[in-house]
mmCIF file of C-alpha atoms in Angstrom:
data_model
loop_
_atom_site.group_PDB
_atom_site.id
_atom_site.type_symbol
_atom_site.label_atom_id
_atom_site.label_comp_id
_atom_site.label_asym_id
_atom_site.label_seq_id
_atom_site.Cartn_x
_atom_site.Cartn_y
_atom_site.Cartn_z
ATOM 1 C CA MET A 1 -18.896 -34.558 30.489
ATOM 2 C CA PRO A 2 -16.800 -32.403 28.194
ATOM 3 C CA PRO A 3 -18.484 -30.296 25.565
ATOM 4 C CA THR A 4 -18.330 -31.777 22.049
ATOM 5 C CA ILE A 5 -18.664 -30.137 18.628
ATOM 6 C CA SER A 6 -21.469 -31.549 16.543
ATOM 7 C CA GLY A 7 -20.672 -32.504 12.986
ATOM 8 C CA HIS A 8 -22.893 -29.625 11.946
ATOM 9 C CA HIS A 9 -20.514 -26.917 13.301
ATOM 10 C CA SER A 10 -17.095 -28.568 12.697
ATOM 11 C CA PRO A 11 -16.287 -26.909 9.406
ATOM 12 C CA GLN A 12 -16.744 -23.479 11.011
ATOM 13 C CA VAL A 13 -14.525 -24.429 13.928
ATOM 14 C CA LEU A 14 -11.892 -25.728 11.658
ATOM 15 C CA LEU A 15 -12.078 -22.674 9.476
ATOM 16 C CA SER A 16 -11.673 -20.386 12.523
ATOM 17 C CA LEU A 17 -8.781 -22.410 13.826
ATOM 18 C CA ASN A 18 -7.048 -22.271 10.405
ATOM 19 C CA SER A 19 -7.413 -18.506 10.261
ATOM 20 C CA ILE A 20 -6.057 -18.055 13.698
ATOM 21 C CA THR A 21 -3.050 -20.230 12.827
ATOM 22 C CA LEU A 22 -2.632 -18.311 9.575
ATOM 23 C CA SER A 23 -2.865 -14.972 11.413
ATOM 24 C CA PHE A 24 -0.229 -16.091 13.933
ATOM 25 C CA PHE A 25 2.230 -17.034 11.273
ATOM 26 C CA GLN A 26 1.705 -13.807 9.381
ATOM 27 C CA GLN A 27 2.474 -11.902 12.489
ATOM 28 C CA LEU A 28 5.571 -14.020 13.116
ATOM 29 C CA ALA A 29 6.776 -13.517 9.642
ATOM 30 C CA PHE A 30 6.246 -9.761 9.883
ATOM 31 C CA THR A 31 8.023 -9.686 13.222
ATOM 32 C CA MET A 32 10.924 -11.867 12.302
ATOM 33 C CA VAL A 33 11.410 -10.930 8.565
ATOM 34 C CA VAL A 34 9.663 -7.861 7.289
ATOM 35 C CA TYR A 35 10.139 -5.513 10.213
ATOM 36 C CA PRO A 36 13.822 -6.108 10.759
ATOM 37 C CA SER A 37 14.366 -5.872 6.904
ATOM 38 C CA LEU A 38 12.633 -2.471 6.930
ATOM 39 C CA ILE A 39 14.620 -1.187 9.893
ATOM 40 C CA LEU A 40 17.907 -2.247 8.274
ATOM 41 C CA ALA A 41 16.849 -0.693 4.943
ATOM 42 C CA TYR A 42 15.984 2.658 6.683
ATOM 43 C CA MET A 43 19.078 2.640 8.866
ATOM 44 C CA GLY A 44 21.261 2.005 5.818
ATOM 45 C CA GLN A 45 19.546 4.812 3.807
ATOM 46 C CA ALA A 46 19.792 7.194 6.876
ATOM 47 C CA ALA A 47 23.479 6.350 7.190
ATOM 48 C CA TYR A 48 24.247 6.963 3.547
ATOM 49 C CA ILE A 49 22.311 10.236 3.566
ATOM 50 C CA SER A 50 24.045 11.483 6.695
ATOM 51 C CA ARG A 51 27.485 10.748 5.213
ATOM 52 C CA HIS A 52 26.732 12.030 1.644
ATOM 53 C CA HIS A 53 24.384 14.841 2.322
ATOM 54 C CA SER A 54 25.810 17.087 -0.464
ATOM 55 C CA PHE A 55 23.401 15.493 -3.067
ATOM 56 C CA GLU A 56 20.673 18.004 -1.943
ATOM 57 C CA LYS A 57 22.438 20.628 -4.143
ATOM 58 C CA ASN A 58 22.355 18.278 -7.148
ATOM 59 C CA HIS A 59 18.640 17.639 -6.894
ATOM 60 C CA HIS A 60 18.964 13.827 -6.637
ATOM 61 C CA ILE A 61 16.509 11.643 -4.827
ATOM 62 C CA GLY A 62 18.381 10.121 -1.741
ATOM 63 C CA PHE A 63 17.111 6.497 -2.238
ATOM 64 C CA TYR A 64 18.334 6.011 -5.744
ATOM 65 C CA VAL A 65 21.664 7.760 -5.015
ATOM 66 C CA SER A 66 22.177 5.367 -2.113
ATOM 67 C CA VAL A 67 21.692 2.246 -4.311
ATOM 68 C CA PRO A 68 24.899 0.971 -5.889
ATOM 69 C CA GLU A 69 25.190 1.711 -9.685
ATOM 70 C CA LYS A 70 25.192 -1.968 -10.630
ATOM 71 C CA ILE A 71 21.803 -2.755 -9.208
ATOM 72 C CA ARG A 72 20.060 0.624 -9.710
ATOM 73 C CA TRP A 73 17.893 -0.418 -12.737
ATOM 74 C CA PRO A 74 16.628 -3.658 -10.902
ATOM 75 C CA VAL A 75 15.875 -1.594 -7.829
ATOM 76 C CA LEU A 76 13.938 1.002 -9.985
ATOM 77 C CA GLY A 77 11.939 -1.849 -11.582
ATOM 78 C CA ILE A 78 11.083 -3.279 -8.109
ATOM 79 C CA ALA A 79 10.053 0.232 -6.942
ATOM 80 C CA ILE A 80 7.837 0.612 -9.978
ATOM 81 C CA LEU A 81 6.201 -2.675 -9.426
ATOM 82 C CA ALA A 82 5.656 -1.738 -5.709
ATOM 83 C CA ALA A 83 4.037 1.509 -6.811
ATOM 84 C CA VAL A 84 1.711 -0.498 -9.093
ATOM 85 C CA VAL A 85 0.760 -2.850 -6.299
ATOM 86 C CA GLY A 86 0.168 0.144 -3.967
ATOM 87 C CA SER A 87 -2.044 1.916 -6.480
ATOM 88 C CA GLN A 88 -4.054 -1.208 -7.099
ATOM 89 C CA ALA A 89 -4.514 -1.545 -3.271
ATOM 90 C CA VAL A 90 -5.762 2.123 -3.149
ATOM 91 C CA ILE A 91 -8.273 1.481 -6.062
ATOM 92 C CA THR A 92 -9.465 -1.907 -4.688
ATOM 93 C CA GLY A 93 -9.908 -0.461 -1.240
ATOM 94 C CA THR A 94 -11.748 2.620 -2.491
ATOM 95 C CA PHE A 95 -14.125 0.373 -4.564
ATOM 96 C CA SER A 96 -14.804 -1.887 -1.637
ATOM 97 C CA VAL A 97 -15.513 1.111 0.715
ATOM 98 C CA ILE A 98 -17.832 2.668 -1.839
ATOM 99 C CA LYS A 99 -19.579 -0.621 -2.425
ATOM 100 C CA GLN A 100 -20.197 -1.103 1.309
ATOM 101 C CA CYS A 101 -21.368 2.439 1.691
ATOM 102 C CA CYS A 102 -23.884 1.999 -1.043
ATOM 103 C CA SER A 103 -25.083 -1.180 0.572
ATOM 104 C CA LEU A 104 -25.641 0.678 3.826
ATOM 105 C CA ASN A 105 -27.326 3.648 2.012
ATOM 106 C CA CYS A 106 -24.602 6.046 3.144
ATOM 107 C CA PHE A 107 -23.414 6.983 -0.255
ATOM 108 C CA PRO A 108 -25.372 7.910 -3.405
ATOM 109 C CA ARG A 109 -25.994 5.132 -5.729
ATOM 110 C CA VAL A 110 -23.317 4.473 -8.397
ATOM 111 C CA LYS A 111 -22.953 2.006 -11.203
ATOM 112 C CA ILE A 112 -21.178 -1.049 -9.880
ATOM 113 C CA VAL A 113 -19.896 -3.298 -12.600
ATOM 114 C CA HIS A 114 -19.119 -6.945 -11.658
ATOM 115 C CA THR A 115 -16.207 -7.826 -13.848
ATOM 116 C CA SER A 116 -16.194 -11.586 -13.276
ATOM 117 C CA SER A 117 -19.118 -14.035 -13.369
ATOM 118 C CA THR A 118 -17.180 -16.663 -11.451
ATOM 119 C CA VAL A 119 -15.223 -14.579 -8.737
ATOM 120 C CA HIS A 120 -17.380 -12.817 -6.259
ATOM 121 C CA GLY A 121 -16.285 -9.443 -5.197
ATOM 122 C CA GLN A 122 -14.517 -8.270 -8.371
ATOM 123 C CA ILE A 123 -15.997 -4.954 -8.964
ATOM 124 C CA TYR A 124 -15.400 -1.820 -10.991
ATOM 125 C CA ILE A 125 -17.021 1.560 -10.496
ATOM 126 C CA PRO A 126 -16.373 3.901 -13.459
ATOM 127 C CA GLU A 127 -17.309 7.174 -11.681
ATOM 128 C CA ILE A 128 -15.001 6.494 -8.722
ATOM 129 C CA ASN A 129 -12.197 5.414 -11.137
ATOM 130 C CA TRP A 130 -12.448 8.767 -12.911
ATOM 131 C CA ILE A 131 -12.519 10.725 -9.693
ATOM 132 C CA LEU A 132 -9.409 8.982 -8.529
ATOM 133 C CA MET A 133 -7.682 9.638 -11.796
ATOM 134 C CA LEU A 134 -8.564 13.333 -11.682
ATOM 135 C CA LEU A 135 -7.353 13.603 -7.988
ATOM 136 C CA CYS A 136 -4.076 12.073 -9.030
ATOM 137 C CA LEU A 137 -3.641 14.455 -11.940
ATOM 138 C CA ALA A 138 -4.563 17.424 -9.672
ATOM 139 C CA LEU A 139 -1.981 16.353 -7.037
ATOM 140 C CA THR A 140 0.713 15.769 -9.672
ATOM 141 C CA ILE A 141 0.032 19.168 -11.310
ATOM 142 C CA GLY A 142 -0.387 20.844 -7.930
ATOM 143 C CA PHE A 143 2.868 19.704 -6.524
ATOM 144 C CA ARG A 144 4.984 19.998 -9.790
ATOM 145 C CA ASP A 145 8.014 18.514 -8.198
ATOM 146 C CA THR A 146 8.781 15.256 -6.365
ATOM 147 C CA LYS A 147 10.522 17.232 -3.648
ATOM 148 C CA HIS A 148 7.476 19.118 -2.723
ATOM 149 C CA MET A 149 5.457 15.854 -2.805
ATOM 150 C CA ALA A 150 8.061 14.189 -0.519
ATOM 151 C CA ASN A 151 7.874 17.090 1.934
ATOM 152 C CA ALA A 152 4.051 16.924 2.041
ATOM 153 C CA GLN A 153 4.265 13.156 2.690
ATOM 154 C CA GLY A 154 6.802 13.816 5.553
ATOM 155 C CA LYS A 155 4.537 16.422 7.052
ATOM 156 C CA SER A 156 1.450 14.295 6.922
ATOM 157 C CA THR A 157 3.352 11.303 8.378
ATOM 158 C CA LYS A 158 4.791 13.550 11.118
ATOM 159 C CA SER A 159 1.151 14.896 11.987
ATOM 160 C CA ASN A 160 -0.222 11.383 12.067
ATOM 161 C CA MET A 161 2.463 10.380 14.643
ATOM 162 C CA LYS A 162 1.591 13.120 17.135
#
């Protein structure tokens, strides 16, 4: 006799099957759309920089020089929005990790403010937010130039790839 799923467990089974399907389609979308787009973008940028490598003397940033003049402002707007999304991801991730560490008693107790009464998990930690701001200011003042910051990013990426 084949095993059956009781009505009691069927929502969990359906939920897990749904998440497996979603994960498969996310991986498929990444493999078929996102990854090839990134590769083409990087190849185009590398080709432009290898052909027009004299902008190093003019202190231009290679990405924005490689974008055609007509669409430079929209691309800059998209880059700014991407930076905002990235910074929000860093803040949200930091808050989540700190909250989990506090729950496990691995981190000193901090004030956790729940910003929504209806949405579970929306939190704000004022002390951590101030620490993140001070670290960002220290990095900005410490590097003083986007070229130095880009070099540090390249070195850290290279060291992670080893």
